[in-house]
mmCIF file of C-alpha atoms in Angstrom:
data_model
loop_
_atom_site.group_PDB
_atom_site.id
_atom_site.type_symbol
_atom_site.label_atom_id
_atom_site.label_comp_id
_atom_site.label_asym_id
_atom_site.label_seq_id
_atom_site.Cartn_x
_atom_site.Cartn_y
_atom_site.Cartn_z
ATOM 1 C CA UNK A 23 79.438 118.097 111.352
ATOM 2 C CA UNK A 24 82.392 120.219 110.311
ATOM 3 C CA UNK A 25 85.315 120.590 112.424
ATOM 4 C CA UNK A 26 87.701 123.829 111.857
ATOM 5 C CA UNK A 27 91.101 124.429 113.146
ATOM 6 C CA UNK A 28 93.428 127.616 112.674
ATOM 7 C CA UNK A 29 96.852 126.663 111.618
ATOM 8 C CA UNK A 30 99.886 128.936 110.852
ATOM 9 C CA UNK A 31 100.607 129.807 107.305
ATOM 10 C CA UNK A 32 103.427 131.683 106.205
ATOM 11 C CA UNK A 33 102.186 135.003 104.142
ATOM 12 C CA UNK A 34 104.578 137.653 102.537
ATOM 13 C CA UNK A 35 104.863 141.148 103.474
ATOM 14 C CA UNK A 36 101.786 142.346 101.616
ATOM 15 C CA UNK A 37 99.642 139.161 103.619
ATOM 16 C CA UNK A 38 99.132 137.444 100.043
ATOM 17 C CA UNK A 39 100.150 133.770 99.491
ATOM 18 C CA UNK A 40 103.648 134.133 97.760
ATOM 19 C CA UNK A 41 102.958 133.849 94.224
ATOM 20 C CA UNK A 42 104.582 131.021 92.323
ATOM 21 C CA UNK A 43 103.943 130.750 88.447
ATOM 22 C CA UNK A 44 102.646 127.450 87.114
ATOM 23 C CA UNK A 45 105.041 124.937 85.599
ATOM 24 C CA UNK A 46 105.025 124.496 82.054
ATOM 25 C CA UNK A 47 101.745 122.477 80.740
ATOM 26 C CA UNK A 48 99.945 122.643 84.093
ATOM 27 C CA UNK A 49 96.465 123.829 83.593
ATOM 28 C CA UNK A 50 95.413 127.418 85.616
ATOM 29 C CA UNK A 51 92.864 125.700 87.291
ATOM 30 C CA UNK A 52 95.069 122.865 88.675
ATOM 31 C CA UNK A 53 95.346 123.040 92.692
ATOM 32 C CA UNK A 54 96.289 119.674 93.709
ATOM 33 C CA UNK A 55 92.304 118.823 94.302
ATOM 34 C CA UNK A 56 93.086 115.155 93.968
ATOM 35 C CA UNK A 57 95.409 115.029 96.467
ATOM 36 C CA UNK A 58 93.242 116.704 99.324
ATOM 37 C CA UNK A 59 92.209 114.785 102.482
ATOM 38 C CA UNK A 60 88.831 112.826 101.970
ATOM 39 C CA UNK A 61 87.624 115.438 104.916
ATOM 40 C CA UNK A 62 89.088 118.147 103.974
ATOM 41 C CA UNK A 63 86.259 121.311 103.003
ATOM 42 C CA UNK A 64 87.716 124.532 102.815
ATOM 43 C CA UNK A 65 90.450 126.823 103.949
ATOM 44 C CA UNK A 66 89.991 130.704 104.609
ATOM 45 C CA UNK A 67 92.687 132.990 105.967
ATOM 46 C CA UNK A 68 91.908 134.714 109.127
ATOM 47 C CA UNK A 69 94.016 137.393 110.364
ATOM 48 C CA UNK A 70 97.728 138.312 109.271
ATOM 49 C CA UNK A 71 99.421 135.212 109.509
ATOM 50 C CA UNK A 72 96.681 132.264 110.213
ATOM 51 C CA UNK A 73 95.040 129.981 107.963
ATOM 52 C CA UNK A 74 91.609 128.533 109.309
ATOM 53 C CA UNK A 75 90.962 124.691 107.632
ATOM 54 C CA UNK A 76 87.443 123.059 107.750
ATOM 55 C CA UNK A 77 87.279 119.418 108.045
ATOM 56 C CA UNK A 78 84.289 116.990 108.361
ATOM 57 C CA UNK A 79 84.281 115.344 111.548
ATOM 58 C CA UNK A 80 86.668 112.641 112.273
ATOM 59 C CA UNK A 81 85.584 109.631 114.055
ATOM 60 C CA UNK A 82 89.225 108.715 115.147
ATOM 61 C CA UNK A 83 88.960 105.356 113.586
ATOM 62 C CA UNK A 84 90.400 106.419 110.178
ATOM 63 C CA UNK A 85 94.106 106.372 109.221
ATOM 64 C CA UNK A 86 96.344 108.634 110.447
ATOM 65 C CA UNK A 87 96.054 111.532 107.724
ATOM 66 C CA UNK A 88 99.534 111.604 105.709
ATOM 67 C CA UNK A 89 100.756 113.673 102.867
ATOM 68 C CA UNK A 90 100.548 111.542 99.755
ATOM 69 C CA UNK A 91 104.326 111.076 98.579
ATOM 70 C CA UNK A 92 102.875 111.562 94.915
ATOM 71 C CA UNK A 93 102.271 115.160 95.497
ATOM 72 C CA UNK A 94 105.830 116.039 95.727
ATOM 73 C CA UNK A 95 106.953 114.189 92.348
ATOM 74 C CA UNK A 96 103.818 115.830 90.511
ATOM 75 C CA UNK A 97 105.029 118.635 87.950
ATOM 76 C CA UNK A 98 101.854 120.082 87.243
ATOM 77 C CA UNK A 99 101.974 121.543 91.094
ATOM 78 C CA UNK A 100 103.965 124.622 92.555
ATOM 79 C CA UNK A 101 106.116 124.411 95.853
ATOM 80 C CA UNK A 102 103.715 126.731 97.221
ATOM 81 C CA UNK A 103 100.620 124.240 96.085
ATOM 82 C CA UNK A 104 102.597 121.468 97.569
ATOM 83 C CA UNK A 105 103.155 123.038 100.832
ATOM 84 C CA UNK A 106 99.656 124.517 101.252
ATOM 85 C CA UNK A 107 98.392 120.864 100.660
ATOM 86 C CA UNK A 108 100.759 119.502 103.462
ATOM 87 C CA UNK A 109 99.777 122.081 105.983
ATOM 88 C CA UNK A 110 96.052 121.003 105.158
ATOM 89 C CA UNK A 111 97.449 117.334 106.213
ATOM 90 C CA UNK A 112 98.891 118.892 109.329
ATOM 91 C CA UNK A 113 95.693 120.182 110.252
ATOM 92 C CA UNK A 114 93.826 117.144 109.693
ATOM 93 C CA UNK A 115 96.353 115.293 112.053
ATOM 94 C CA UNK A 116 95.734 117.419 114.834
ATOM 95 C CA UNK A 117 91.761 116.982 114.693
ATOM 96 C CA UNK A 118 92.118 113.304 113.726
ATOM 97 C CA UNK A 119 94.366 112.908 116.521
ATOM 98 C CA UNK A 120 92.354 114.810 119.335
ATOM 99 C CA UNK A 121 89.248 112.679 118.079
ATOM 100 C CA UNK A 122 91.417 109.457 118.566
ATOM 101 C CA UNK A 123 92.626 110.232 121.983
ATOM 102 C CA UNK A 124 89.255 110.603 123.227
ATOM 103 C CA UNK A 125 87.770 107.366 121.267
ATOM 104 C CA UNK A 126 90.561 105.688 123.340
ATOM 105 C CA UNK A 127 90.485 107.837 126.406
ATOM 106 C CA UNK A 128 86.833 107.947 127.099
ATOM 107 C CA UNK A 129 86.182 104.300 127.756
ATOM 108 C CA UNK A 130 89.141 103.866 130.008
ATOM 109 C CA UNK A 131 88.492 106.837 132.017
ATOM 110 C CA UNK A 132 85.004 105.223 133.246
ATOM 111 C CA UNK A 133 87.033 101.977 134.589
ATOM 112 C CA UNK A 134 89.903 104.341 135.921
ATOM 113 C CA UNK A 135 87.475 106.093 137.847
ATOM 114 C CA UNK A 136 86.195 102.733 139.687
ATOM 115 C CA UNK A 137 89.920 101.531 139.968
ATOM 116 C CA UNK A 138 90.662 104.635 141.740
ATOM 117 C CA UNK A 139 88.181 104.398 144.261
ATOM 118 C CA UNK A 140 89.149 100.431 144.829
ATOM 119 C CA UNK A 141 92.742 101.806 145.090
ATOM 120 C CA UNK A 142 91.835 104.257 147.758
ATOM 121 C CA UNK A 143 89.634 102.220 149.809
ATOM 122 C CA UNK A 144 92.409 99.412 149.744
ATOM 123 C CA UNK A 145 94.852 101.778 150.815
ATOM 124 C CA UNK A 146 93.061 103.760 153.782
ATOM 125 C CA UNK A 147 91.950 100.581 155.126
ATOM 126 C CA UNK A 148 95.892 99.283 155.075
ATOM 127 C CA UNK A 149 96.343 102.521 156.720
ATOM 128 C CA UNK A 150 93.833 102.192 159.620
ATOM 129 C CA UNK A 151 94.987 99.104 160.599
ATOM 130 C CA UNK A 152 98.710 100.232 160.537
ATOM 131 C CA UNK A 153 97.836 103.092 162.719
ATOM 132 C CA UNK A 154 95.735 100.536 165.028
ATOM 133 C CA UNK A 155 98.688 99.362 166.478
ATOM 134 C CA UNK A 156 99.416 102.116 168.936
ATOM 135 C CA UNK A 157 96.427 101.382 170.851
ATOM 136 C CA UNK A 158 96.038 97.256 170.260
ATOM 137 C CA UNK A 159 96.487 95.011 173.436
ATOM 138 C CA UNK A 160 99.506 92.928 173.368
ATOM 139 C CA UNK A 161 97.077 89.490 173.201
ATOM 140 C CA UNK A 162 95.405 90.501 170.086
ATOM 141 C CA UNK A 163 98.870 91.685 168.035
ATOM 142 C CA UNK A 164 99.280 88.341 166.289
ATOM 143 C CA UNK A 165 96.102 88.504 164.599
ATOM 144 C CA UNK A 166 95.804 91.734 164.110
ATOM 145 C CA UNK A 167 99.120 91.629 162.271
ATOM 146 C CA UNK A 168 97.623 88.965 159.753
ATOM 147 C CA UNK A 169 95.048 91.482 159.047
ATOM 148 C CA UNK A 170 97.586 93.796 157.836
ATOM 149 C CA UNK A 171 99.311 91.204 155.524
ATOM 150 C CA UNK A 172 96.519 90.545 154.069
ATOM 151 C CA UNK A 173 95.672 94.439 153.670
ATOM 152 C CA UNK A 174 99.035 94.756 152.245
ATOM 153 C CA UNK A 175 98.338 92.224 149.401
ATOM 154 C CA UNK A 176 95.245 93.712 148.582
ATOM 155 C CA UNK A 177 96.427 97.331 148.296
ATOM 156 C CA UNK A 178 99.571 96.061 146.162
ATOM 157 C CA UNK A 179 96.784 94.306 143.916
ATOM 158 C CA UNK A 180 94.448 97.382 143.628
ATOM 159 C CA UNK A 181 97.727 99.402 142.960
ATOM 160 C CA UNK A 182 98.789 97.151 140.272
ATOM 161 C CA UNK A 183 95.034 97.279 138.760
ATOM 162 C CA UNK A 184 95.658 101.175 138.751
ATOM 163 C CA UNK A 185 98.553 101.521 137.069
ATOM 164 C CA UNK A 186 97.586 99.096 134.201
ATOM 165 C CA UNK A 187 94.695 101.729 133.460
ATOM 166 C CA UNK A 188 97.097 104.420 134.093
ATOM 167 C CA UNK A 189 99.602 103.116 131.704
ATOM 168 C CA UNK A 190 96.863 102.991 128.969
ATOM 169 C CA UNK A 191 95.414 106.393 129.416
ATOM 170 C CA UNK A 192 99.165 107.834 129.404
ATOM 171 C CA UNK A 193 100.119 105.999 126.190
ATOM 172 C CA UNK A 194 96.780 107.563 124.570
ATOM 173 C CA UNK A 195 97.930 110.641 125.535
ATOM 174 C CA UNK A 196 101.712 110.234 124.608
ATOM 175 C CA UNK A 197 100.386 108.955 121.280
ATOM 176 C CA UNK A 198 98.294 112.122 120.614
ATOM 177 C CA UNK A 199 101.159 114.763 121.695
ATOM 178 C CA UNK A 200 103.434 112.658 119.238
ATOM 179 C CA UNK A 201 101.233 113.267 116.345
ATOM 180 C CA UNK A 202 101.113 117.119 116.711
ATOM 181 C CA UNK A 203 103.512 119.657 115.783
ATOM 182 C CA UNK A 204 102.655 122.453 118.336
ATOM 183 C CA UNK A 205 102.099 122.016 121.973
ATOM 184 C CA UNK A 206 99.014 124.147 121.933
ATOM 185 C CA UNK A 207 97.405 121.313 119.883
ATOM 186 C CA UNK A 208 97.923 118.798 122.426
ATOM 187 C CA UNK A 209 94.923 117.403 124.599
ATOM 188 C CA UNK A 210 95.535 117.096 128.352
ATOM 189 C CA UNK A 211 93.799 114.365 129.915
ATOM 190 C CA UNK A 212 91.897 116.394 132.495
ATOM 191 C CA UNK A 213 90.359 118.151 130.028
ATOM 192 C CA UNK A 214 88.849 114.623 128.092
ATOM 193 C CA UNK A 215 87.804 113.897 131.648
ATOM 194 C CA UNK A 216 85.897 116.747 132.730
ATOM 195 C CA UNK A 217 84.310 116.563 129.478
ATOM 196 C CA UNK A 218 82.734 113.334 130.798
ATOM 197 C CA UNK A 219 82.160 114.682 134.293
ATOM 198 C CA UNK A 220 84.797 112.869 135.755
ATOM 199 C CA UNK A 221 87.400 114.440 138.503
ATOM 200 C CA UNK A 222 91.132 113.191 138.057
ATOM 201 C CA UNK A 223 92.413 115.449 141.053
ATOM 202 C CA UNK A 224 94.764 113.201 142.658
ATOM 203 C CA UNK A 225 94.980 110.386 140.528
ATOM 204 C CA UNK A 226 99.041 109.277 139.848
ATOM 205 C CA UNK A 227 99.434 108.982 136.167
ATOM 206 C CA UNK A 228 103.080 109.242 135.027
ATOM 207 C CA UNK A 229 104.722 109.620 131.798
ATOM 208 C CA UNK A 230 103.895 106.449 129.302
ATOM 209 C CA UNK A 231 107.553 105.143 129.609
ATOM 210 C CA UNK A 232 107.370 104.340 133.281
ATOM 211 C CA UNK A 233 104.495 101.815 132.665
ATOM 212 C CA UNK A 234 106.986 99.635 129.936
ATOM 213 C CA UNK A 235 109.471 97.211 130.821
ATOM 214 C CA UNK A 236 113.185 97.759 129.690
ATOM 215 C CA UNK A 237 114.827 95.115 127.307
ATOM 216 C CA UNK A 238 117.130 94.362 130.209
ATOM 217 C CA UNK A 239 115.072 94.721 134.026
ATOM 218 C CA UNK A 240 111.957 95.149 134.890
ATOM 219 C CA UNK A 241 110.874 97.697 137.631
ATOM 220 C CA UNK A 242 107.883 98.070 139.799
ATOM 221 C CA UNK A 243 105.168 100.674 137.871
ATOM 222 C CA UNK A 244 104.796 104.007 139.548
ATOM 223 C CA UNK A 245 101.894 103.307 142.075
ATOM 224 C CA UNK A 246 103.046 100.328 143.112
ATOM 225 C CA UNK A 247 106.919 101.255 143.648
ATOM 226 C CA UNK A 248 105.275 104.115 146.142
ATOM 227 C CA UNK A 249 102.976 101.553 147.911
ATOM 228 C CA UNK A 250 105.964 98.630 148.334
ATOM 229 C CA UNK A 251 108.382 101.795 149.896
ATOM 230 C CA UNK A 252 105.401 102.337 152.193
ATOM 231 C CA UNK A 253 104.726 98.816 152.871
ATOM 232 C CA UNK A 254 108.449 98.262 153.566
ATOM 233 C CA UNK A 255 108.855 101.218 156.120
ATOM 234 C CA UNK A 256 105.740 99.704 158.115
ATOM 235 C CA UNK A 257 106.919 96.406 158.086
ATOM 236 C CA UNK A 258 110.390 97.645 159.471
ATOM 237 C CA UNK A 259 108.852 99.623 161.943
ATOM 238 C CA UNK A 260 106.727 96.376 163.384
ATOM 239 C CA UNK A 261 109.359 94.366 163.144
ATOM 240 C CA UNK A 262 111.611 96.685 165.341
ATOM 241 C CA UNK A 263 108.733 96.583 167.916
ATOM 242 C CA UNK A 264 108.523 92.581 167.837
ATOM 243 C CA UNK A 265 112.687 92.490 168.156
ATOM 244 C CA UNK A 266 112.250 94.824 171.029
ATOM 245 C CA UNK A 267 109.160 92.744 172.478
ATOM 246 C CA UNK A 268 111.357 89.459 171.947
ATOM 247 C CA UNK A 269 108.401 88.313 169.829
ATOM 248 C CA UNK A 270 110.949 86.422 167.133
ATOM 249 C CA UNK A 271 108.106 84.605 165.643
ATOM 250 C CA UNK A 272 106.405 87.735 164.669
ATOM 251 C CA UNK A 273 109.512 89.127 163.588
ATOM 252 C CA UNK A 274 110.045 86.613 161.332
ATOM 253 C CA UNK A 275 106.923 86.999 159.513
ATOM 254 C CA UNK A 276 107.753 90.711 159.223
ATOM 255 C CA UNK A 277 111.213 89.982 157.371
ATOM 256 C CA UNK A 278 109.872 87.473 155.014
ATOM 257 C CA UNK A 279 109.786 88.488 151.472
ATOM 258 C CA UNK A 280 106.727 90.322 150.557
ATOM 259 C CA UNK A 281 107.465 91.023 146.964
#
């Protein structure tokens, strides 16, 4: 199956490719075919200033298309021919990067859907336990507190699991965007997900750099950081209540380090 991509190709005022005389010793039919990408099929001008390139379908498992360095040292080629072939490789990189993103993201998205559901269930359970304190009898306060602390731990694990898969997805997207030269060739993760029938509404996926440790310190990943802040607020609120109720044992539990 052939893949095509329109790519800007500079044309002169007469809307023709600038003509450059062939160097001495070059054959009339020498257009650098030997340097073409193996997937390259054809190129045709469309409109005033665009060229459509056609390639055999990429799998995403190939090496990244890279313009051969020998191209620029070949005396048989004109500068225009070198530029034309270089643009061919730029077009090939776009199609390759888009296919590679899908190759990497599709299996991750299937796992991500399960992880996000698990996180939401754990988070909502945690929230419901906290909310229940407002109507709880005093003699059940401590046992309910233990259930909340357990829910905090489960929610944090689910958040960490989500951040792990979200970081992998963010890295796959960042790699694709880094390969292409034009923002219009970037693929949004929501598009890939929609192709698989996956709704990403509400998903927290931050830029890839926020999931990586720095050489000097380690910080919580995005969803874990948000959750820890909320857990701290819950614990502080309950500790205040325990203090006012002169329940020092519960206050010590809540003040303990939970990170």
